[in-house]
Coordinates of C-alpha atoms in Angstrom, one line a residue:
Chain A
M956 CA -7.5 14.0 -54.7
A957 CA -11.2 14.5 -53.9
W958 CA -12.0 11.3 -55.7
I959 CA -9.5 9.4 -53.6
R960 CA -10.7 10.9 -50.4
R961 CA -14.3 10.0 -51.3
H962 CA -13.3 6.4 -52.0
L963 CA -10.9 6.0 -49.1
V964 CA -13.2 3.4 -47.4
A965 CA -13.3 1.4 -50.5
F966 CA -9.5 1.5 -50.9
A967 CA -9.1 0.4 -47.3
A968 CA -11.6 -2.4 -47.7
F969 CA -9.8 -3.5 -50.9
A970 CA -6.4 -3.5 -49.2
V971 CA -7.7 -5.6 -46.3
L972 CA -9.3 -8.0 -48.7
I973 CA -6.0 -8.4 -50.5
Y974 CA -4.2 -8.9 -47.2
M975 CA -6.5 -11.7 -46.3
L976 CA -6.7 -13.4 -49.7
V977 CA -3.1 -13.2 -50.9
P978 CA -1.9 -16.3 -49.0
N979 CA -4.7 -18.4 -50.4
V980 CA -4.0 -17.1 -53.9
I981 CA -0.3 -18.0 -53.5
V982 CA -1.2 -21.4 -52.3
A983 CA -3.5 -22.0 -55.2
A984 CA -0.9 -20.7 -57.7
F985 CA 1.9 -22.8 -56.2
S986 CA -0.2 -25.9 -56.4
F987 CA 0.4 -25.7 -60.1
N988 CA 4.2 -25.5 -59.7
N989 CA 6.7 -28.1 -60.5
P990 CA 9.3 -27.2 -57.9
R991 CA 13.0 -27.5 -58.5
G992 CA 14.6 -29.2 -55.5
K993 CA 12.5 -30.0 -52.4
Y994 CA 11.3 -26.5 -51.5
N995 CA 8.2 -25.1 -53.2
Y996 CA 9.1 -21.5 -52.7
V997 CA 10.0 -20.4 -56.3
F998 CA 7.7 -20.7 -59.2
N999 CA 9.6 -23.0 -61.6
E1000 CA 7.2 -24.3 -64.3
F1001 CA 3.5 -25.0 -64.7
S1002 CA 2.4 -28.5 -63.8
T1003 CA -0.9 -30.2 -62.9
E1004 CA 0.8 -33.1 -61.2
A1005 CA -0.5 -32.2 -57.7
W1006 CA -4.0 -32.1 -59.0
T1007 CA -3.9 -35.3 -61.1
S1008 CA -2.2 -37.4 -58.4
P1009 CA -3.2 -35.7 -55.1
C1010 CA -2.1 -38.8 -53.1
G1011 CA 1.3 -38.8 -54.9
A1012 CA 3.3 -37.8 -51.8
Q1013 CA 3.8 -40.7 -49.3
G1014 CA 1.3 -40.7 -46.4
I1015 CA -0.5 -37.5 -47.4
C1016 CA -3.9 -39.1 -48.1
E1017 CA -3.7 -41.4 -45.1
S1018 CA -3.3 -38.3 -42.9
L1019 CA -6.0 -36.4 -44.7
G1020 CA -8.4 -39.3 -44.3
L1021 CA -7.6 -39.6 -40.6
S1022 CA -8.2 -35.9 -40.1
L1023 CA -11.5 -36.1 -41.9
R1024 CA -12.6 -39.1 -39.8
I1025 CA -11.6 -37.4 -36.5
G1026 CA -13.2 -34.2 -37.6
V1027 CA -16.5 -35.7 -38.5
T1028 CA -16.7 -38.0 -35.5
A1029 CA -15.6 -35.3 -33.0
S1030 CA -17.9 -32.7 -34.5
L1031 CA -20.9 -35.1 -34.5
V1032 CA -20.4 -36.1 -30.9
A1033 CA -19.6 -32.6 -29.8
T1034 CA -22.7 -31.3 -31.6
V1035 CA -25.0 -33.8 -29.9
L1036 CA -23.5 -33.2 -26.5
G1037 CA -23.2 -29.4 -26.9
T1038 CA -26.7 -29.0 -28.1
M1039 CA -28.1 -30.9 -25.1
I1040 CA -25.9 -28.8 -22.8
A1041 CA -27.0 -25.6 -24.5
F1042 CA -30.6 -26.4 -24.0
A1043 CA -30.1 -27.3 -20.4
L1044 CA -28.2 -24.1 -19.7
G1045 CA -30.6 -21.9 -21.8
R1046 CA -33.9 -23.3 -20.6
Y1047 CA -33.6 -24.6 -17.1
R1048 CA -32.7 -23.3 -13.7
F1049 CA -30.8 -25.9 -11.7
R1050 CA -28.2 -26.1 -9.1
G1051 CA -24.7 -25.8 -10.5
R1052 CA -25.9 -24.0 -13.6
S1053 CA -23.6 -21.0 -13.3
A1054 CA -20.7 -23.2 -12.5
T1055 CA -21.4 -25.3 -15.6
N1056 CA -21.6 -22.1 -17.6
L1057 CA -18.2 -21.1 -16.4
L1058 CA -16.6 -24.5 -16.9
I1059 CA -17.9 -24.7 -20.4
F1060 CA -15.8 -21.6 -21.3
M1061 CA -12.7 -23.1 -19.8
P1062 CA -11.4 -25.0 -22.8
M1063 CA -11.9 -21.9 -24.9
A1064 CA -9.9 -19.8 -22.5
T1065 CA -7.1 -22.3 -21.7
P1066 CA -4.0 -22.0 -23.9
E1067 CA -3.8 -25.0 -26.2
V1068 CA -0.3 -25.9 -25.0
V1069 CA -1.5 -26.1 -21.4
M1070 CA -4.5 -28.2 -22.4
G1071 CA -2.5 -30.5 -24.6
S1072 CA 0.2 -31.2 -22.1
S1073 CA -2.3 -31.6 -19.2
L1074 CA -4.4 -34.0 -21.2
L1075 CA -1.3 -36.0 -22.1
T1076 CA -0.4 -36.2 -18.3
L1077 CA -4.0 -37.3 -17.6
F1078 CA -4.0 -39.9 -20.3
L1079 CA -0.7 -41.3 -19.2
M1080 CA -1.9 -41.4 -15.6
L1081 CA -5.1 -43.2 -16.5
G1082 CA -3.3 -45.5 -18.9
V1083 CA -5.1 -44.3 -22.0
P1084 CA -2.9 -45.1 -25.0
S1085 CA -1.9 -42.2 -27.2
G1086 CA -3.3 -42.2 -30.7
T1087 CA -6.6 -41.7 -32.5
G1088 CA -8.7 -42.5 -29.4
A1089 CA -7.0 -40.0 -27.2
I1090 CA -7.1 -37.4 -30.0
L1091 CA -10.8 -37.9 -30.4
I1092 CA -11.5 -37.5 -26.7
A1093 CA -9.5 -34.3 -26.6
H1094 CA -11.1 -32.8 -29.7
I1095 CA -14.6 -33.6 -28.5
M1096 CA -13.8 -31.9 -25.3
F1097 CA -12.8 -28.5 -26.7
C1098 CA -15.4 -28.7 -29.6
V1099 CA -18.2 -29.1 -27.1
S1100 CA -17.5 -25.6 -25.7
F1101 CA -17.8 -24.0 -29.1
V1102 CA -21.0 -25.8 -30.0
V1103 CA -22.5 -24.8 -26.6
V1104 CA -21.8 -21.2 -27.3
A1105 CA -23.2 -21.3 -30.8
V1106 CA -26.4 -23.2 -29.9
K1107 CA -27.0 -21.3 -26.7
A1108 CA -27.1 -18.0 -28.5
R1109 CA -29.8 -19.5 -30.8
V1110 CA -31.8 -21.0 -27.9
A1111 CA -31.9 -17.6 -26.2
T1112 CA -33.8 -16.2 -29.1
L1113 CA -36.3 -19.0 -29.3
D1114 CA -39.7 -18.0 -28.0
P1115 CA -40.8 -20.6 -25.4
R1116 CA -44.4 -19.8 -26.3
L1117 CA -43.9 -21.6 -29.6
E1118 CA -43.4 -24.8 -27.6
E1119 CA -46.5 -24.0 -25.5
A1120 CA -48.4 -23.5 -28.7
A1121 CA -47.2 -26.8 -30.1
A1122 CA -48.3 -28.6 -26.9
D1123 CA -51.6 -26.7 -27.0
L1124 CA -52.1 -28.1 -30.5
G1125 CA -51.6 -31.6 -29.4
A1126 CA -47.9 -32.3 -29.9
N1127 CA -46.4 -34.4 -27.2
P1128 CA -43.0 -33.3 -25.9
F1129 CA -41.1 -35.4 -28.4
Q1130 CA -43.1 -34.1 -31.4
T1131 CA -42.7 -30.6 -30.1
F1132 CA -39.0 -31.0 -30.0
L1133 CA -38.8 -32.6 -33.4
R1134 CA -41.1 -30.3 -35.3
V1135 CA -40.7 -27.0 -33.6
T1136 CA -37.7 -26.7 -31.3
L1137 CA -35.2 -28.5 -33.5
P1138 CA -36.0 -26.8 -36.8
L1139 CA -35.8 -23.4 -35.1
A1140 CA -32.5 -24.1 -33.4
A1141 CA -31.1 -25.7 -36.5
P1142 CA -29.1 -22.7 -37.7
G1143 CA -27.3 -22.5 -34.4
I1144 CA -26.6 -26.2 -34.3
A1145 CA -25.3 -26.1 -37.9
A1146 CA -23.0 -23.2 -37.1
G1147 CA -21.8 -25.1 -34.0
A1148 CA -21.1 -28.3 -36.0
L1149 CA -19.2 -26.5 -38.8
L1150 CA -17.1 -24.6 -36.2
A1151 CA -16.4 -27.8 -34.4
F1152 CA -15.3 -29.6 -37.6
S1153 CA -13.0 -26.8 -38.7
L1154 CA -11.5 -26.6 -35.2
S1155 CA -10.9 -30.3 -35.0
F1156 CA -9.6 -30.6 -38.6
D1157 CA -7.2 -27.7 -38.0
D1158 CA -5.9 -28.5 -34.6
Y1159 CA -2.2 -29.2 -34.3
I1160 CA -1.0 -28.5 -30.8
I1161 CA -3.3 -30.6 -28.7
T1162 CA -3.3 -33.3 -31.3
N1163 CA 0.5 -33.5 -31.4
F1164 CA 0.6 -34.0 -27.6
N1165 CA -1.7 -37.0 -27.8
A1166 CA -0.7 -38.6 -31.1
S1167 CA 1.1 -41.8 -31.7
P1168 CA 3.3 -42.6 -34.7
S1169 CA 0.3 -44.4 -36.3
S1170 CA -2.0 -41.4 -35.9
I1171 CA -0.5 -38.6 -38.0
T1172 CA -3.2 -36.1 -38.8
F1173 CA -3.1 -33.7 -41.8
P1174 CA -1.8 -30.7 -39.9
M1175 CA 0.9 -32.9 -38.3
Y1176 CA 1.8 -34.2 -41.7
V1177 CA 2.2 -30.7 -43.1
W1178 CA 4.2 -29.5 -40.2
G1179 CA 6.4 -32.6 -40.4
A1180 CA 6.9 -32.2 -44.1
S1181 CA 7.7 -28.5 -43.9
A1182 CA 11.1 -29.4 -42.4
R1183 CA 12.2 -31.4 -45.3
G1184 CA 10.1 -29.8 -48.1
V1185 CA 6.4 -29.5 -48.4
P1186 CA 5.0 -31.6 -51.3
V1187 CA 3.0 -29.8 -53.9
Q1188 CA 0.0 -32.0 -53.1
V1189 CA -0.4 -30.1 -49.8
Y1190 CA -0.9 -26.9 -51.8
A1191 CA -3.6 -28.6 -53.9
I1192 CA -5.4 -30.0 -50.9
G1193 CA -5.2 -26.7 -49.1
T1194 CA -6.8 -25.0 -52.1
V1195 CA -9.6 -27.5 -52.2
M1196 CA -10.2 -27.0 -48.5
F1197 CA -10.4 -23.2 -49.0
L1198 CA -12.8 -23.6 -51.8
V1199 CA -15.0 -26.0 -49.8
A1200 CA -15.1 -23.5 -46.9
L1201 CA -15.9 -20.7 -49.4
V1202 CA -18.9 -22.7 -50.9
V1203 CA -20.2 -23.4 -47.4
V1204 CA -20.1 -19.7 -46.4
I1205 CA -21.7 -18.7 -49.7
I1206 CA -24.6 -21.2 -49.2
G1207 CA -25.1 -19.9 -45.7
Q1208 CA -25.2 -16.3 -46.9
V1209 CA -27.7 -17.2 -49.6
L1210 CA -30.0 -19.1 -47.2
S1211 CA -30.0 -16.3 -44.6
S1212 CA -30.5 -13.6 -47.1
R1213 CA -33.5 -15.5 -48.5
R1214 CA -34.9 -15.8 -45.0
N1215 CA -34.4 -12.1 -44.4
R1216 CA -36.1 -11.2 -47.6
Q1217 CA -39.1 -13.3 -46.5
V1218 CA -39.2 -11.4 -43.3
A1219 CA -39.1 -8.0 -44.9
Chain B
M406 CA -73.6 -33.1 -11.6
G407 CA -76.2 -34.5 -13.9
E408 CA -77.6 -31.1 -14.8
A409 CA -74.4 -30.0 -16.4
G410 CA -74.6 -29.7 -20.2
K411 CA -72.6 -32.2 -22.2
G412 CA -69.8 -29.8 -23.1
D413 CA -70.0 -27.2 -20.4
L414 CA -66.7 -26.2 -18.9
R415 CA -66.7 -26.3 -15.2
L416 CA -64.1 -24.9 -12.8
V417 CA -64.5 -26.2 -9.3
A418 CA -62.6 -24.4 -6.6
L419 CA -59.7 -23.9 -9.0
T420 CA -56.7 -22.4 -7.3
K421 CA -53.2 -21.3 -8.1
S422 CA -50.9 -20.1 -5.4
F423 CA -47.2 -19.3 -5.7
E424 CA -44.8 -19.2 -2.8
T425 CA -45.5 -15.6 -1.9
F426 CA -49.0 -14.9 -3.2
T427 CA -52.2 -16.4 -4.5
A428 CA -52.8 -15.7 -8.2
V429 CA -56.2 -17.3 -8.3
H430 CA -58.4 -17.8 -5.2
P431 CA -60.7 -20.9 -5.2
L432 CA -62.7 -20.2 -8.3
D433 CA -66.1 -21.8 -9.2
L434 CA -67.4 -21.1 -12.6
T435 CA -69.6 -22.9 -15.2
I436 CA -69.3 -21.8 -18.8
P437 CA -72.1 -23.2 -20.9
Q438 CA -71.2 -25.0 -24.1
G439 CA -71.3 -22.7 -27.2
S440 CA -71.2 -19.5 -25.3
F441 CA -68.9 -16.5 -25.8
F442 CA -67.5 -15.9 -22.3
A443 CA -65.2 -13.1 -21.3
L444 CA -62.8 -13.0 -18.3
L445 CA -62.4 -9.3 -17.8
G446 CA -60.0 -7.6 -15.4
P447 CA -56.9 -5.4 -14.9
S448 CA -53.5 -6.9 -15.5
G449 CA -52.5 -9.2 -12.7
C450 CA -56.0 -10.1 -11.7
G451 CA -55.5 -13.8 -12.4
K452 CA -57.4 -14.0 -15.6
T453 CA -54.5 -15.2 -17.7
T454 CA -53.5 -17.7 -15.1
T455 CA -57.0 -19.1 -15.1
L456 CA -56.9 -19.4 -18.9
R457 CA -53.5 -21.1 -18.8
M458 CA -54.8 -23.6 -16.2
I459 CA -57.7 -24.4 -18.5
A460 CA -55.2 -24.9 -21.4
G461 CA -53.0 -27.1 -19.3
L462 CA -50.0 -24.8 -19.6
E463 CA -50.1 -24.0 -15.9
E464 CA -50.7 -26.6 -13.1
P465 CA -53.4 -25.6 -10.6
T466 CA -52.5 -26.0 -6.9
G467 CA -56.0 -27.0 -6.1
G468 CA -59.5 -27.6 -7.5
R469 CA -60.7 -29.3 -10.7
I470 CA -61.4 -28.6 -14.3
L471 CA -64.2 -30.5 -16.0
I472 CA -65.5 -30.5 -19.6
G473 CA -68.9 -32.1 -19.4
D474 CA -68.4 -34.9 -16.9
S475 CA -64.8 -35.7 -17.7
D476 CA -62.2 -34.4 -15.3
I477 CA -59.2 -33.0 -17.3
T478 CA -57.4 -31.5 -14.3
A479 CA -54.6 -34.1 -14.4
T480 CA -54.1 -34.2 -18.2
K481 CA -51.3 -32.5 -20.1
A482 CA -51.9 -29.6 -22.5
Y483 CA -51.3 -31.8 -25.5
Q484 CA -53.9 -34.3 -24.3
R485 CA -56.7 -31.7 -23.9
N486 CA -59.2 -30.9 -26.6
V487 CA -58.7 -27.2 -25.8
N488 CA -56.9 -24.8 -28.1
T489 CA -55.5 -21.3 -27.5
V490 CA -55.1 -18.2 -29.5
F491 CA -52.0 -16.7 -27.9
Q492 CA -51.6 -13.0 -27.2
S493 CA -48.4 -12.9 -29.3
Y494 CA -50.0 -15.4 -31.8
A495 CA -47.0 -17.8 -31.3
L496 CA -47.1 -18.8 -35.0
F497 CA -44.4 -21.2 -36.0
P498 CA -42.0 -19.0 -38.1
H499 CA -40.5 -21.9 -40.0
M500 CA -43.8 -23.2 -41.3
T501 CA -46.1 -21.7 -43.9
V502 CA -49.5 -20.4 -43.0
F503 CA -51.1 -23.7 -44.2
E504 CA -48.6 -25.8 -42.2
N505 CA -49.3 -23.8 -39.1
V506 CA -53.1 -24.3 -39.5
A507 CA -52.7 -28.0 -40.3
F508 CA -50.3 -28.6 -37.3
G509 CA -53.0 -29.7 -34.8
L510 CA -54.8 -31.9 -37.3
R511 CA -51.7 -33.7 -38.3
R512 CA -50.6 -34.4 -34.8
R513 CA -53.9 -36.1 -34.4
G514 CA -53.5 -38.0 -37.6
D515 CA -56.5 -36.5 -39.3
K516 CA -56.5 -37.8 -42.9
D517 CA -58.6 -34.9 -44.0
F518 CA -56.2 -32.2 -42.8
R519 CA -55.7 -30.6 -46.2
A520 CA -59.4 -29.9 -46.8
K521 CA -60.1 -28.8 -43.2
S522 CA -57.2 -26.5 -43.1
H523 CA -58.1 -24.8 -46.3
E524 CA -61.7 -24.5 -45.1
A525 CA -60.5 -22.9 -41.8
L526 CA -58.3 -20.4 -43.8
E527 CA -61.3 -19.6 -45.9
L528 CA -63.4 -18.9 -42.8
V529 CA -60.9 -16.3 -41.7
Q530 CA -60.5 -15.0 -45.3
L531 CA -56.9 -16.0 -45.8
G532 CA -57.2 -18.6 -48.5
Q533 CA -54.9 -16.8 -50.8
V534 CA -51.9 -16.6 -48.5
S535 CA -51.7 -20.2 -47.4
S536 CA -48.2 -20.8 -48.8
K537 CA -46.7 -17.7 -47.2
K538 CA -44.7 -17.6 -44.0
P539 CA -46.3 -15.9 -41.0
T540 CA -43.7 -13.2 -40.9
Q541 CA -44.8 -12.0 -44.4
L542 CA -48.2 -11.2 -43.1
S543 CA -49.6 -8.1 -41.3
G544 CA -50.5 -8.2 -37.6
G545 CA -54.2 -8.6 -38.4
M546 CA -53.6 -11.4 -40.8
Q547 CA -51.3 -13.2 -38.3
Q548 CA -54.0 -12.9 -35.7
R549 CA -56.5 -14.6 -38.1
V550 CA -54.0 -17.4 -38.8
A551 CA -53.7 -18.0 -35.1
L552 CA -57.5 -18.1 -34.9
A553 CA -57.7 -20.5 -37.8
R554 CA -55.0 -22.7 -36.3
A555 CA -57.0 -23.1 -33.1
L556 CA -60.5 -23.3 -34.7
V557 CA -59.6 -26.0 -37.2
N558 CA -59.3 -28.5 -34.4
R559 CA -62.9 -28.0 -33.3
P560 CA -61.8 -27.8 -29.6
D561 CA -64.3 -28.3 -26.8
V562 CA -63.2 -24.9 -25.6
L563 CA -61.3 -22.2 -27.5
L564 CA -59.2 -19.8 -25.4
L565 CA -58.4 -16.3 -26.5
D566 CA -55.6 -14.6 -24.5
E567 CA -55.9 -10.9 -25.2
P568 CA -56.1 -11.8 -28.9
L569 CA -56.6 -8.3 -30.2
G570 CA -54.1 -6.5 -27.9
A571 CA -51.5 -6.0 -30.5
L572 CA -53.8 -4.5 -33.2
D573 CA -54.6 -0.9 -33.8
L574 CA -58.0 0.5 -32.8
K575 CA -59.7 0.3 -36.2
L576 CA -58.5 -3.3 -36.9
R577 CA -59.5 -4.3 -33.4
R578 CA -63.1 -3.1 -33.9
Q579 CA -63.2 -5.0 -37.2
M580 CA -61.8 -8.2 -35.6
Q581 CA -64.3 -7.9 -32.7
I582 CA -67.2 -8.2 -35.1
E583 CA -65.3 -10.9 -37.1
L584 CA -64.7 -13.0 -34.0
K585 CA -68.3 -12.7 -32.9
R586 CA -69.4 -13.8 -36.4
I587 CA -67.0 -16.7 -36.5
Q588 CA -68.0 -17.9 -33.0
Q589 CA -71.7 -17.9 -34.0
E590 CA -70.9 -19.7 -37.2
V591 CA -68.9 -22.5 -35.6
G592 CA -70.8 -22.6 -32.3
L593 CA -67.7 -23.4 -30.2
T594 CA -67.3 -22.3 -26.6
F595 CA -65.0 -19.2 -26.7
I596 CA -63.3 -18.0 -23.5
H597 CA -61.9 -14.6 -24.1
V598 CA -59.4 -13.0 -21.6
T599 CA -59.1 -9.2 -21.9
H600 CA -58.5 -6.0 -19.9
D601 CA -60.6 -4.0 -22.4
Q602 CA -64.1 -3.6 -21.0
E603 CA -65.4 -2.4 -24.4
E604 CA -64.1 -5.4 -26.2
A605 CA -65.6 -7.8 -23.6
M606 CA -69.0 -6.1 -23.7
T607 CA -69.0 -6.0 -27.5
M608 CA -68.4 -9.7 -28.0
A609 CA -69.3 -11.7 -24.9
D610 CA -72.6 -13.3 -23.9
S611 CA -71.5 -13.2 -20.3
I612 CA -68.6 -11.6 -18.5
A613 CA -66.8 -12.5 -15.3
V614 CA -65.1 -9.4 -13.9
M615 CA -62.0 -10.5 -12.0
N616 CA -60.1 -8.6 -9.4
A617 CA -57.2 -9.8 -7.3
G618 CA -57.6 -13.4 -8.1
A619 CA -61.4 -13.7 -7.6
I620 CA -64.5 -13.1 -9.5
E621 CA -66.1 -9.8 -8.6
Q622 CA -69.3 -10.1 -10.6
L623 CA -70.6 -12.4 -13.2
G624 CA -73.4 -11.5 -15.6
D625 CA -74.4 -10.4 -19.1
P626 CA -72.8 -7.1 -20.3
A627 CA -76.0 -5.1 -19.8
T628 CA -76.6 -6.2 -16.2
L629 CA -72.9 -5.6 -15.3
Y630 CA -73.1 -2.2 -16.7
E631 CA -76.5 -1.1 -15.4
Q632 CA -76.4 -2.9 -12.1
P633 CA -72.8 -3.3 -10.9
R634 CA -72.6 -4.8 -7.5
S635 CA -69.3 -3.2 -6.5
T636 CA -67.6 0.1 -7.1
F637 CA -64.8 -1.9 -8.7
V638 CA -67.2 -3.2 -11.4
A639 CA -68.9 0.2 -11.7
N640 CA -65.6 1.9 -12.4
F641 CA -64.0 -0.8 -14.5
L642 CA -66.9 -1.0 -16.8
G643 CA -67.2 2.6 -17.9
Q644 CA -67.6 5.8 -16.0
S645 CA -69.8 6.3 -13.0
N646 CA -70.8 9.3 -10.9
L647 CA -70.9 8.1 -7.2
L648 CA -72.8 10.1 -4.6
K649 CA -72.5 9.4 -0.9
A650 CA -76.0 8.8 0.4
T651 CA -78.0 7.6 3.4
V652 CA -81.0 5.3 2.9
N653 CA -84.2 6.7 4.3
L654 CA -86.6 4.4 6.0
G655 CA -89.8 3.6 4.2
G656 CA -90.4 4.4 0.6
T657 CA -92.9 2.9 -1.7
D658 CA -92.8 -0.7 -3.1
G659 CA -90.7 0.0 -6.1
V660 CA -88.7 3.0 -5.0
V661 CA -86.5 3.9 -2.0
T662 CA -85.4 7.4 -1.2
V663 CA -81.9 8.2 -0.2
R664 CA -80.6 11.4 1.2
S665 CA -77.5 12.8 -0.4
H666 CA -76.1 16.3 0.3
D667 CA -79.5 17.7 1.4
A668 CA -81.3 16.3 -1.5
D669 CA -83.8 13.4 -1.5
L670 CA -83.1 11.1 -4.4
E671 CA -85.1 8.1 -5.6
V672 CA -83.6 4.7 -6.6
S673 CA -85.3 1.5 -7.6
R674 CA -85.6 -0.9 -4.6
S675 CA -84.2 -3.7 -6.6
H676 CA -81.0 -1.7 -7.2
L677 CA -80.3 -1.4 -3.5
P678 CA -78.2 -4.0 -1.7
D679 CA -80.2 -5.6 1.2
G680 CA -79.9 -4.0 4.6
A681 CA -77.7 -1.2 3.4
S682 CA -77.9 2.1 5.2
E683 CA -74.9 4.0 3.9
V684 CA -74.5 3.7 0.2
W685 CA -72.8 5.1 -2.9
L686 CA -75.6 6.1 -5.3
G687 CA -74.3 5.6 -8.8
V688 CA -75.5 7.1 -12.1
R689 CA -73.8 6.6 -15.5
P690 CA -73.0 9.9 -17.3
E691 CA -75.3 9.2 -20.2
K692 CA -78.2 8.6 -17.9
L693 CA -78.0 12.2 -16.6
R694 CA -79.9 15.0 -18.4
L695 CA -79.3 18.7 -18.3
G696 CA -82.7 20.3 -17.3
E697 CA -85.5 18.6 -15.5
S698 CA -86.6 16.2 -18.2
G699 CA -84.5 13.2 -16.9
G700 CA -86.7 12.2 -14.0
P701 CA -87.6 13.0 -10.4
N702 CA -84.0 13.3 -9.2
H703 CA -82.7 16.8 -9.4
L704 CA -79.3 18.3 -8.4
R705 CA -78.1 21.8 -9.2
G706 CA -74.7 22.8 -10.2
V707 CA -72.4 24.9 -12.4
V708 CA -71.0 23.8 -15.7
R709 CA -67.2 23.7 -15.5
D710 CA -66.3 22.1 -18.7
V711 CA -67.9 21.3 -22.1
S712 CA -66.4 19.0 -24.6
F713 CA -68.0 18.3 -27.9
T714 CA -67.2 14.8 -29.2
G715 CA -69.5 14.6 -32.2
V716 CA -72.3 12.2 -31.3
A717 CA -72.4 13.6 -27.8
T718 CA -71.3 16.4 -25.6
Q719 CA -69.7 15.8 -22.3
Y720 CA -70.2 18.3 -19.5
I721 CA -68.5 18.5 -16.1
V722 CA -70.9 19.9 -13.6
E723 CA -69.7 21.0 -10.2
M724 CA -72.0 20.4 -7.3
P725 CA -72.2 22.9 -4.4
W726 CA -70.1 20.5 -2.2
G727 CA -67.3 20.5 -4.8
Q728 CA -67.9 17.0 -6.4
E729 CA -67.9 17.0 -10.1
L730 CA -70.5 15.0 -12.0
T731 CA -69.9 13.9 -15.6
V732 CA -72.9 14.3 -17.9
V733 CA -72.9 12.9 -21.4
Q734 CA -75.7 14.2 -23.5
Q735 CA -76.5 12.9 -27.0
N736 CA -76.5 15.6 -29.7
D737 CA -80.2 15.0 -30.4
G738 CA -81.3 18.6 -30.3
S739 CA -81.9 18.8 -26.6
A740 CA -80.9 21.9 -24.7
R741 CA -77.2 22.7 -24.6
A742 CA -75.5 24.5 -21.7
G743 CA -72.5 26.9 -21.8
L744 CA -69.5 27.3 -19.4
A745 CA -70.3 28.7 -15.9
E746 CA -74.0 28.3 -16.5
N747 CA -76.2 27.2 -13.6
V748 CA -77.9 24.0 -14.6
T749 CA -80.1 21.3 -13.1
V750 CA -79.1 17.7 -13.6
S751 CA -81.8 15.1 -13.5
W752 CA -82.3 11.3 -13.8
A753 CA -84.8 8.6 -13.3
A754 CA -85.0 6.3 -10.3
E755 CA -84.4 3.2 -12.3
H756 CA -81.2 4.6 -13.8
G757 CA -79.4 4.8 -10.5
F758 CA -77.7 1.9 -8.6
A759 CA -76.7 1.8 -5.0
L760 CA -73.5 0.2 -3.7
D761 CA -72.4 -0.5 -0.1
A762 CA -70.5 2.6 1.1
S763 CA -67.8 0.6 2.8
Q764 CA -65.9 0.3 -0.5
A765 CA -63.6 2.9 -1.9
A766 CA -65.4 5.0 -4.5
D767 CA -62.6 4.9 -6.9
A768 CA -61.8 1.1 -6.7
G769 CA -60.7 -0.1 -10.1
A770 CA -60.9 3.3 -11.8
E771 CA -57.2 3.7 -12.0
L772 CA -56.8 0.3 -13.5
V773 CA -58.8 1.0 -16.6
E774 CA -56.4 0.9 -19.6
H775 CA -57.4 2.9 -22.6
G776 CA -55.7 1.2 -25.5

């Protein structure tokens, strides 16, 4: 009894960990299933078919490719814009600064359904055709907010005296930005970019409002397929995505712990 | 203009005003090439603003800055051959010590940056840590990296903004000697901003004492200390006993007598401001002697406090009119006094200085920071 009481925190932590990881484990396990019928809910027999022919299901790889393209483009553009906005908000005092600060948070606070439908209305009014272009515009818009928040937090911790020191040592404003400011802000920018990519890649609601039949993203494909039976390949791709995210997180942890060890 | 040395730094009516106040009143100053110059004053006196204007980090609202005959007022910080050792060091945390030091040379495209940077690191005795990150070093070492990073560029003027402020006392003493040595070795013009009068006196060839955005007095440390021209300088640079006195007419060539609390006291004529009649007669505590051996000036009082500090003993002697004089006597075997003892305090005419009595006796005293 005493032993259990002493390790209560460990038990709780373990339980939470299981709670969080079980879905991923199930997905990974069922990616090796050869389902009987169209529903992949009961483990029938072991098969590597999903892994050997991941594009086996019709349209799956097209949608995955589209999602990746949109994710990369949207996160790149949002990162560049968001970084500039974050520096402007973090470094300068100008008229409309607090209003901008507030407006930047709006896309994060607005329910996605509202934003998706209002964007669709706007696009229809302006004659912007639904499809990849409209999806990109929408994704960039909400990703910018998250990038701004991530980068701004980093900018706030930057010592402006370091830029003065660089200027003092003969670096012109461009060199100062490139050699001092940017490397120091990099962790925030990287975090913002990753967040933007995962948000864009993952988005269903806003995307669905603004999509056309020729722009089916991966989340839309999965949602559509779930009605008539999700192909095993979705499980395999999902597992890969989980593993990629895991690797990115581990790399980040290793880098930051190495940095901390140097500081200590 | 022709008489200015080739690399002298000249400030001509340099001014910085903000909307509500003037940080630096029109300031004229020539700092000779190769000298170790200190700008000394309490916080908020405008010394750091002056420094930042020389560095190009702050734009003056008036006046000019010249190095030799070239006017650098309108140039940007990165165009000036002036480098700063910042108070917080401002080392680049993402670069190694070597990269920090080489930063300036590389920006200038110096092909020889490797050898020069290592040489600068040797000069500050940090050759062995060149591949570490600044955060891995102690405060004293970071300070030396900051110094090497500025020195390596051989600037026309090297600015030091309270460079030793963050170090503990022992390390600070050590670095003072070190800085002086390095300055003599490299022969660059150093301008050192500090609020620590001891630090300024230890290192600088000449000191400008600043107060409220203007230079109060300029001179070498000994002159400032022995012959302050204002109560502010007298109080800011060490302790002073100030006696209210009236100048007597006449006197001999070298000496004037002043009357203070029914005593006639002598003071060197050269230490008296012209035409003054009411003065503060000042004497430094270590110039006073217990007994009559100090000189012709005698005052009698009662010992109220004795504190033994090792090399010296400090006495507080209360005068009949209530004022307390501080006497610091070397422990060189001369007579000691006990509490409540009646004593005579004496000093020589040349050890006193007189200041115009229109100033507050305690100006600047409350601003001295003991750090």
